[in-house]
Short mmCIF file of C-alpha atoms and ligand atoms in Angstrom, two decimals:
data_model
loop_
_atom_site.label_atom_id
_atom_site.label_comp_id
_atom_site.label_asym_id
_atom_site.label_seq_id
_atom_site.Cartn_x
_atom_site.Cartn_y
_atom_site.Cartn_z
CA MET A 904 -16.95 19.38 -6.24
CA GLU A 905 -19.41 17.12 -7.84
CA SER A 906 -17.44 14.33 -9.43
CA LEU A 907 -15.08 14.12 -6.72
CA ILE A 908 -15.35 13.42 -2.83
CA PHE A 909 -12.40 14.24 -0.78
CA GLU A 910 -11.91 13.50 2.90
CA LYS A 911 -9.18 13.58 5.38
CA ALA A 912 -8.46 11.28 8.09
CA ASP A 913 -5.47 12.73 9.96
CA ARG A 914 -2.73 12.87 7.69
CA ILE A 915 -4.36 10.64 5.25
CA GLY A 916 -6.12 12.05 2.15
CA ILE A 917 -8.77 9.99 0.37
CA VAL A 918 -10.08 10.96 -2.89
CA ARG A 919 -13.24 8.96 -4.48
CA ILE A 920 -14.55 9.46 -7.97
CA ASN A 921 -18.25 10.04 -8.05
CA ARG A 922 -19.86 9.28 -11.55
CA PRO A 923 -21.64 5.98 -10.56
CA LYS A 924 -24.11 6.00 -13.37
CA ALA A 925 -21.06 6.08 -15.87
CA LEU A 926 -18.87 3.59 -13.68
CA ASN A 927 -16.90 6.56 -12.77
CA ALA A 928 -15.88 6.95 -16.25
CA LEU A 929 -13.18 10.04 -16.39
CA ASN A 930 -14.74 13.07 -18.19
CA ARG A 931 -13.56 16.56 -18.32
CA GLN A 932 -15.40 17.66 -15.05
CA VAL A 933 -13.47 14.69 -13.24
CA ILE A 934 -10.47 15.77 -14.66
CA ASP A 935 -10.84 19.55 -14.09
CA GLU A 936 -11.75 18.76 -10.52
CA LEU A 937 -8.88 16.61 -9.91
CA GLU A 938 -6.80 19.51 -11.17
CA SER A 939 -8.20 21.85 -8.75
CA LEU A 940 -7.78 19.26 -5.96
CA LEU A 941 -4.18 18.72 -6.88
CA ASP A 942 -3.61 22.60 -6.80
CA VAL A 943 -4.74 22.48 -2.92
CA LEU A 944 -3.09 18.98 -2.04
CA GLU A 945 0.36 19.95 -3.64
CA GLY A 946 0.60 22.73 -0.89
CA ASP A 947 -0.92 21.08 1.87
CA GLU A 948 2.18 20.06 4.21
CA THR A 949 -0.42 18.18 6.49
CA LEU A 950 -0.86 15.60 4.16
CA SER A 951 1.35 12.53 4.25
CA VAL A 952 -0.45 10.04 1.99
CA LEU A 953 -3.10 10.24 -0.64
CA ILE A 954 -5.53 7.11 -1.45
CA ILE A 955 -7.29 7.35 -4.45
CA GLY A 956 -10.34 5.21 -4.72
CA SER A 957 -13.97 4.92 -5.56
CA ASP A 958 -17.17 3.28 -4.49
CA GLU A 959 -18.00 0.07 -6.64
CA HIS A 960 -15.93 0.68 -9.57
CA PHE A 961 -12.54 2.55 -9.64
CA ALA A 962 -13.10 3.98 -13.01
CA ALA A 963 -14.07 2.33 -16.34
CA GLY A 964 -11.69 4.60 -18.34
CA ALA A 965 -12.04 7.90 -20.14
CA ASP A 966 -15.58 8.99 -21.09
CA ILE A 967 -16.24 7.21 -24.43
CA ARG A 968 -19.30 9.58 -25.13
CA SER A 969 -17.12 12.57 -24.73
CA MET A 970 -14.45 11.23 -27.08
CA VAL A 971 -16.38 9.66 -30.12
CA ARG A 972 -16.39 12.77 -32.21
CA MET A 973 -13.17 14.27 -31.24
CA ASN A 974 -10.43 15.35 -33.88
CA PRO A 975 -6.84 14.82 -33.09
CA ALA A 976 -6.50 18.61 -31.58
CA GLU A 977 -9.53 17.84 -29.44
CA ALA A 978 -7.97 14.58 -28.24
CA LYS A 979 -4.76 16.07 -27.41
CA THR A 980 -6.70 18.86 -25.36
CA PHE A 981 -8.55 15.96 -23.64
CA SER A 982 -5.89 13.71 -22.84
CA PHE A 983 -5.11 13.89 -19.05
CA SER A 984 -1.59 12.77 -19.02
CA SER A 985 -0.51 15.75 -17.52
CA THR A 986 -2.86 15.33 -14.64
CA LEU A 987 -1.94 11.79 -13.99
CA ASP A 988 1.81 13.09 -14.10
CA ARG A 989 0.99 15.39 -11.26
CA ILE A 990 -0.18 12.73 -9.23
CA ALA A 991 2.84 10.63 -9.95
CA ASN A 992 5.03 13.40 -9.30
CA LEU A 993 3.68 14.23 -5.79
CA ASP A 994 5.93 14.54 -3.12
CA ILE A 995 4.16 12.16 -0.83
CA PRO A 996 3.13 8.36 -1.60
CA THR A 997 -0.17 7.59 -3.20
CA ILE A 998 -2.29 4.36 -3.07
CA ALA A 999 -4.76 3.28 -5.67
CA ALA A 1000 -7.61 1.37 -3.90
CA MET A 1001 -9.21 -0.56 -6.85
CA GLU A 1002 -12.69 -2.23 -7.07
CA GLY A 1003 -14.85 -3.02 -9.78
CA PHE A 1004 -13.72 -2.03 -13.06
CA ALA A 1005 -10.34 -0.14 -13.51
CA LEU A 1006 -10.18 0.05 -17.18
CA GLY A 1007 -8.17 2.28 -19.92
CA GLY A 1008 -7.86 5.72 -18.32
CA GLY A 1009 -8.87 4.35 -15.01
CA MET A 1010 -5.96 1.91 -14.96
CA GLU A 1011 -3.89 4.47 -16.00
CA LEU A 1012 -4.79 6.64 -13.00
CA ALA A 1013 -3.95 3.58 -10.92
CA LEU A 1014 -0.62 3.28 -12.88
CA ALA A 1015 0.21 6.86 -11.75
CA CYS A 1016 -0.03 6.10 -8.17
CA ASP A 1017 2.73 4.52 -6.28
CA PHE A 1018 0.83 1.51 -4.88
CA ARG A 1019 -2.17 -0.48 -6.31
CA ILE A 1020 -4.26 -2.53 -3.86
CA ALA A 1021 -6.98 -4.09 -5.38
CA SER A 1022 -10.34 -5.99 -4.33
CA LYS A 1023 -10.22 -9.86 -5.27
CA THR A 1024 -13.18 -9.06 -7.25
CA ALA A 1025 -11.59 -6.26 -9.41
CA LYS A 1026 -11.23 -6.44 -12.98
CA MET A 1027 -8.73 -4.49 -14.76
CA GLY A 1028 -7.02 -3.75 -18.07
CA LEU A 1029 -6.16 -1.47 -21.12
CA PRO A 1030 -9.09 -2.31 -23.65
CA GLU A 1031 -8.52 0.83 -25.65
CA ILE A 1032 -7.44 -1.06 -28.78
CA ASN A 1033 -10.97 -2.47 -28.85
CA LEU A 1034 -11.94 1.07 -29.70
CA ALA A 1035 -9.35 1.60 -32.22
CA ILE A 1036 -7.17 3.53 -30.03
CA MET A 1037 -4.39 2.88 -27.57
CA PRO A 1038 -3.75 4.20 -24.01
CA GLY A 1039 -2.94 7.88 -23.96
CA ALA A 1040 -2.22 8.67 -20.36
CA GLY A 1041 0.68 6.76 -19.49
CA GLY A 1042 -0.45 3.44 -20.05
CA THR A 1043 2.04 2.52 -22.90
CA VAL A 1044 4.78 4.04 -20.78
CA ARG A 1045 4.09 2.94 -17.30
CA THR A 1046 2.86 -0.44 -18.04
CA PRO A 1047 6.11 -1.86 -19.34
CA ARG A 1048 8.10 -0.42 -16.71
CA LEU A 1049 6.18 -2.27 -14.35
CA VAL A 1050 5.51 -5.64 -16.05
CA GLY A 1051 7.98 -5.73 -18.99
CA ALA A 1052 7.21 -4.95 -22.67
CA ALA A 1053 5.89 -8.57 -23.39
CA ARG A 1054 3.10 -8.42 -20.61
CA ALA A 1055 2.59 -4.97 -21.45
CA LYS A 1056 1.82 -5.64 -25.21
CA GLU A 1057 -0.63 -8.59 -23.72
CA LEU A 1058 -2.74 -5.97 -22.07
CA ILE A 1059 -2.36 -3.26 -24.56
CA LEU A 1060 -2.30 -5.24 -27.97
CA LEU A 1061 -4.90 -7.90 -26.97
CA GLY A 1062 -6.99 -5.51 -24.58
CA GLU A 1063 -8.35 -8.19 -22.47
CA THR A 1064 -9.63 -7.62 -18.87
CA ILE A 1065 -7.62 -9.46 -16.22
CA ASP A 1066 -8.87 -10.30 -12.72
CA ALA A 1067 -6.90 -8.84 -9.45
CA VAL A 1068 -5.12 -12.29 -8.91
CA ARG A 1069 -3.71 -12.35 -12.18
CA ALA A 1070 -2.58 -8.61 -12.16
CA GLU A 1071 -0.81 -9.36 -8.75
CA GLN A 1072 0.95 -12.48 -10.34
CA ILE A 1073 2.46 -10.33 -13.41
CA GLY A 1074 3.40 -7.34 -10.69
CA LEU A 1075 0.70 -4.81 -12.11
CA ILE A 1076 -0.58 -4.52 -8.88
CA ASN A 1077 0.98 -4.74 -5.20
CA LYS A 1078 -1.64 -6.67 -3.47
CA VAL A 1079 -5.25 -8.44 -3.52
CA VAL A 1080 -7.47 -8.23 -0.63
CA GLU A 1081 -11.08 -9.58 0.03
CA PRO A 1082 -13.58 -7.07 -1.09
CA ASN A 1083 -14.88 -5.86 2.33
CA LEU A 1084 -11.02 -5.27 3.50
CA LEU A 1085 -9.92 -2.76 0.54
CA MET A 1086 -10.00 0.41 2.14
CA GLU A 1087 -8.92 -1.21 5.40
CA ALA A 1088 -5.76 -2.40 3.81
CA ALA A 1089 -5.12 0.81 2.05
CA MET A 1090 -5.21 2.49 5.27
CA GLU A 1091 -3.01 0.21 6.80
CA TRP A 1092 -0.46 0.88 4.34
CA ALA A 1093 -1.10 4.56 4.53
CA GLN A 1094 -0.61 4.68 8.44
CA LYS A 1095 2.47 2.77 8.01
CA LEU A 1096 3.87 5.28 5.55
CA CYS A 1097 2.71 8.00 7.79
CA GLN A 1098 5.39 6.78 10.38
CA LYS A 1099 8.11 7.16 7.74
CA ALA A 1100 10.22 10.25 7.52
CA PRO A 1101 8.71 12.34 4.95
CA ILE A 1102 11.94 13.47 3.16
CA ALA A 1103 13.44 10.04 2.98
CA LEU A 1104 10.17 9.09 1.16
CA LYS A 1105 10.00 11.66 -1.06
CA THR A 1106 13.64 11.42 -1.93
CA ALA A 1107 13.38 7.39 -2.29
CA LYS A 1108 10.52 7.87 -4.62
CA GLU A 1109 12.42 10.52 -6.82
CA SER A 1110 15.19 8.04 -6.96
CA ILE A 1111 13.26 5.06 -8.05
CA GLY A 1112 11.24 7.21 -10.70
CA GLY A 1113 14.53 8.96 -11.80
CA GLY A 1114 16.66 5.98 -11.89
CA LEU A 1115 14.19 4.59 -14.31
CA ASN A 1116 14.39 7.24 -16.54
CA CYS A 1117 18.15 7.29 -16.75
CA ALA A 1118 19.83 6.06 -19.77
CA THR A 1119 22.37 4.21 -17.80
CA ILE A 1120 22.43 2.50 -14.61
CA SER A 1121 25.81 3.95 -13.74
CA GLU A 1122 24.26 7.39 -14.15
CA ALA A 1123 21.27 6.16 -11.95
CA ILE A 1124 23.53 5.10 -9.37
CA LYS A 1125 25.41 8.29 -9.26
CA LEU A 1126 22.13 10.06 -8.52
CA GLU A 1127 21.16 7.77 -6.20
CA SER A 1128 24.41 8.37 -4.16
CA GLU A 1129 23.70 11.90 -4.40
CA ARG A 1130 20.34 11.94 -3.16
CA TRP A 1131 21.16 9.33 -0.29
CA ALA A 1132 24.12 11.72 0.90
CA ASP A 1133 21.66 14.70 0.74
CA LEU A 1134 19.45 13.14 3.17
CA PHE A 1135 22.17 13.39 5.82
CA HIS A 1136 21.28 17.26 5.90
CA THR A 1137 17.92 16.12 7.53
CA ALA A 1138 16.93 16.49 11.14
CA ASP A 1139 15.09 13.51 10.55
CA GLN A 1140 18.10 11.34 9.71
CA LYS A 1141 19.81 12.38 12.76
CA GLU A 1142 16.68 11.52 14.65
CA GLY A 1143 16.16 8.13 13.00
CA MET A 1144 19.54 6.98 13.64
CA MET A 1145 19.72 8.35 17.39
CA ALA A 1146 16.39 6.79 17.97
CA PHE A 1147 17.85 3.35 17.06
CA ILE A 1148 20.70 3.92 19.05
CA GLU A 1149 18.62 4.90 22.09
CA LYS A 1150 15.96 1.82 21.29
CA ARG A 1151 13.11 4.06 21.15
CA VAL A 1152 10.43 5.06 18.50
CA PRO A 1153 11.64 8.02 16.21
CA ILE A 1154 9.63 11.22 16.23
CA TYR A 1155 10.22 12.65 12.55
CA LYS A 1156 9.56 16.34 11.98
CA GLY A 1157 9.79 16.42 8.26
CA LYS A 1158 12.89 18.47 8.51
C1 HXC B 1364 -18.61 6.33 -20.78
C2 HXC B 1364 -19.29 4.32 -19.69
C3 HXC B 1364 -18.07 3.97 -19.95
C4 HXC B 1364 -16.92 4.93 -20.53
C5 HXC B 1364 -19.24 2.49 -18.89
N1 HXC B 1364 -19.80 3.61 -19.36
N2 HXC B 1364 -17.89 2.64 -19.30
N3 HXC B 1364 -19.67 5.64 -20.53
N4 HXC B 1364 -17.28 5.94 -21.20
N5 HXC B 1364 -15.62 4.49 -20.48
C6 HXC B 1364 -21.20 3.80 -19.06
C7 HXC B 1364 -22.11 2.74 -19.94
O1 HXC B 1364 -22.22 3.51 -21.09
C8 HXC B 1364 -23.44 2.80 -19.24
O2 HXC B 1364 -24.28 4.02 -19.41
C9 HXC B 1364 -23.04 2.44 -17.84
O3 HXC B 1364 -21.73 2.97 -17.79
C10 HXC B 1364 -23.00 1.12 -17.55
O4 HXC B 1364 -22.25 0.16 -18.30
P1 HXC B 1364 -22.64 -0.84 -18.73
O5 HXC B 1364 -21.74 -1.19 -20.16
O6 HXC B 1364 -24.11 -0.87 -19.20
O7 HXC B 1364 -22.14 -1.82 -17.95
P2 HXC B 1364 -21.71 -3.42 -17.87
O8 HXC B 1364 -22.33 -4.19 -18.98
O9 HXC B 1364 -21.60 -3.93 -16.79
O10 HXC B 1364 -20.20 -3.54 -18.50
C11 HXC B 1364 -19.21 -2.66 -17.79
C12 HXC B 1364 -17.84 -2.48 -18.79
C13 HXC B 1364 -18.36 -1.56 -20.08
C14 HXC B 1364 -17.43 -3.85 -19.14
C15 HXC B 1364 -17.00 -1.77 -18.00
O11 HXC B 1364 -19.05 -0.58 -19.69
C16 HXC B 1364 -17.26 -1.19 -20.69
O12 HXC B 1364 -16.69 -1.94 -21.58
N6 HXC B 1364 -16.79 0.02 -20.98
C17 HXC B 1364 -15.75 0.66 -21.59
C18 HXC B 1364 -14.26 0.44 -21.05
C19 HXC B 1364 -13.46 0.95 -22.11
O13 HXC B 1364 -13.24 0.53 -22.96
N7 HXC B 1364 -12.47 1.88 -21.17
C20 HXC B 1364 -11.61 2.47 -22.01
C21 HXC B 1364 -11.79 3.83 -22.67
S1 HXC B 1364 -11.02 4.74 -23.46
P3 HXC B 1364 -25.72 3.70 -19.95
O14 HXC B 1364 -26.08 5.29 -19.82
O15 HXC B 1364 -25.83 3.03 -21.12
O16 HXC B 1364 -26.43 3.09 -19.04
C22 HXC B 1364 -9.81 5.36 -22.48
C23 HXC B 1364 -8.63 6.14 -22.95
C24 HXC B 1364 -7.76 6.47 -21.95
O17 HXC B 1364 -9.92 5.11 -21.44
C25 HXC B 1364 -6.87 7.67 -22.64
C26 HXC B 1364 -7.14 9.05 -22.21
C27 HXC B 1364 -6.06 9.99 -22.41
#
């Protein structure tokens, strides 16, 4: 891998985009390498959390130089929405650790994660409208689900960049931290998530995602009830509750 750096610290995977000269803009190579990495990560049962970050800038968007002469068919092939869906659909929790610019496709990458933690100095937005296009990797779909349609339109139709404090105010990100504490904060959340029962995490994630996609609230509640009851098949549910009763820390096995 040239455009991505991957390391593993115990059960936590950290992937960093590595195209500093183009502010980590996402080109075909980055996406292909991400796909190959996902092929490995999706089957890795020793991984409990994935952090996506980069040094200096998260990603300043899809690579404009690659896109400038594309026709519609090429643009469709270039769109990396299916790659970001693979991230969104990972069984394990994912955290975007954002600093510098997180724009366009870079912001969409962060939106595909379960959590977004940003450095106070981060700048983010969906500026595609300024190039006479629009977000094409989940931005028009995930943004309104997070911040509501009016705020999403503000971001997507005005195409202005906002700072991390504003992003947290509108619910676009989960947390703002001092720049030197970004990775520490992401690791802290990752370590907390590592303590939870993996099947319960996966099921809760599916229930939230599935619930948002249901046409009616009653349909979503019905699915939630089924998933909730299914968790009583797991050894971890017995362990979690026994540990409470016996006043000890649970030891989960992911079963
Ligand atoms: C290609 C990019 C790039 C991008 C920056 N660079 N963003 N190259 N694609 N998205 C390159 C610049 O060309 C430049 O290379 C180098 O990175 C440094 O950038 P500068 O512009 O000189 O830096 P600065 O003045 O600090 O401005 C930073 C910036 C600006 C505000 C982030 O670079 C910018 O506006 N970038 C474009 C942001 C954007 O529109 N993103 C959305 C893209 S569309 P050289 O070689 O000149 O030094 C998109 C679609 C998603 O993401 C949907 C996909 C399916």
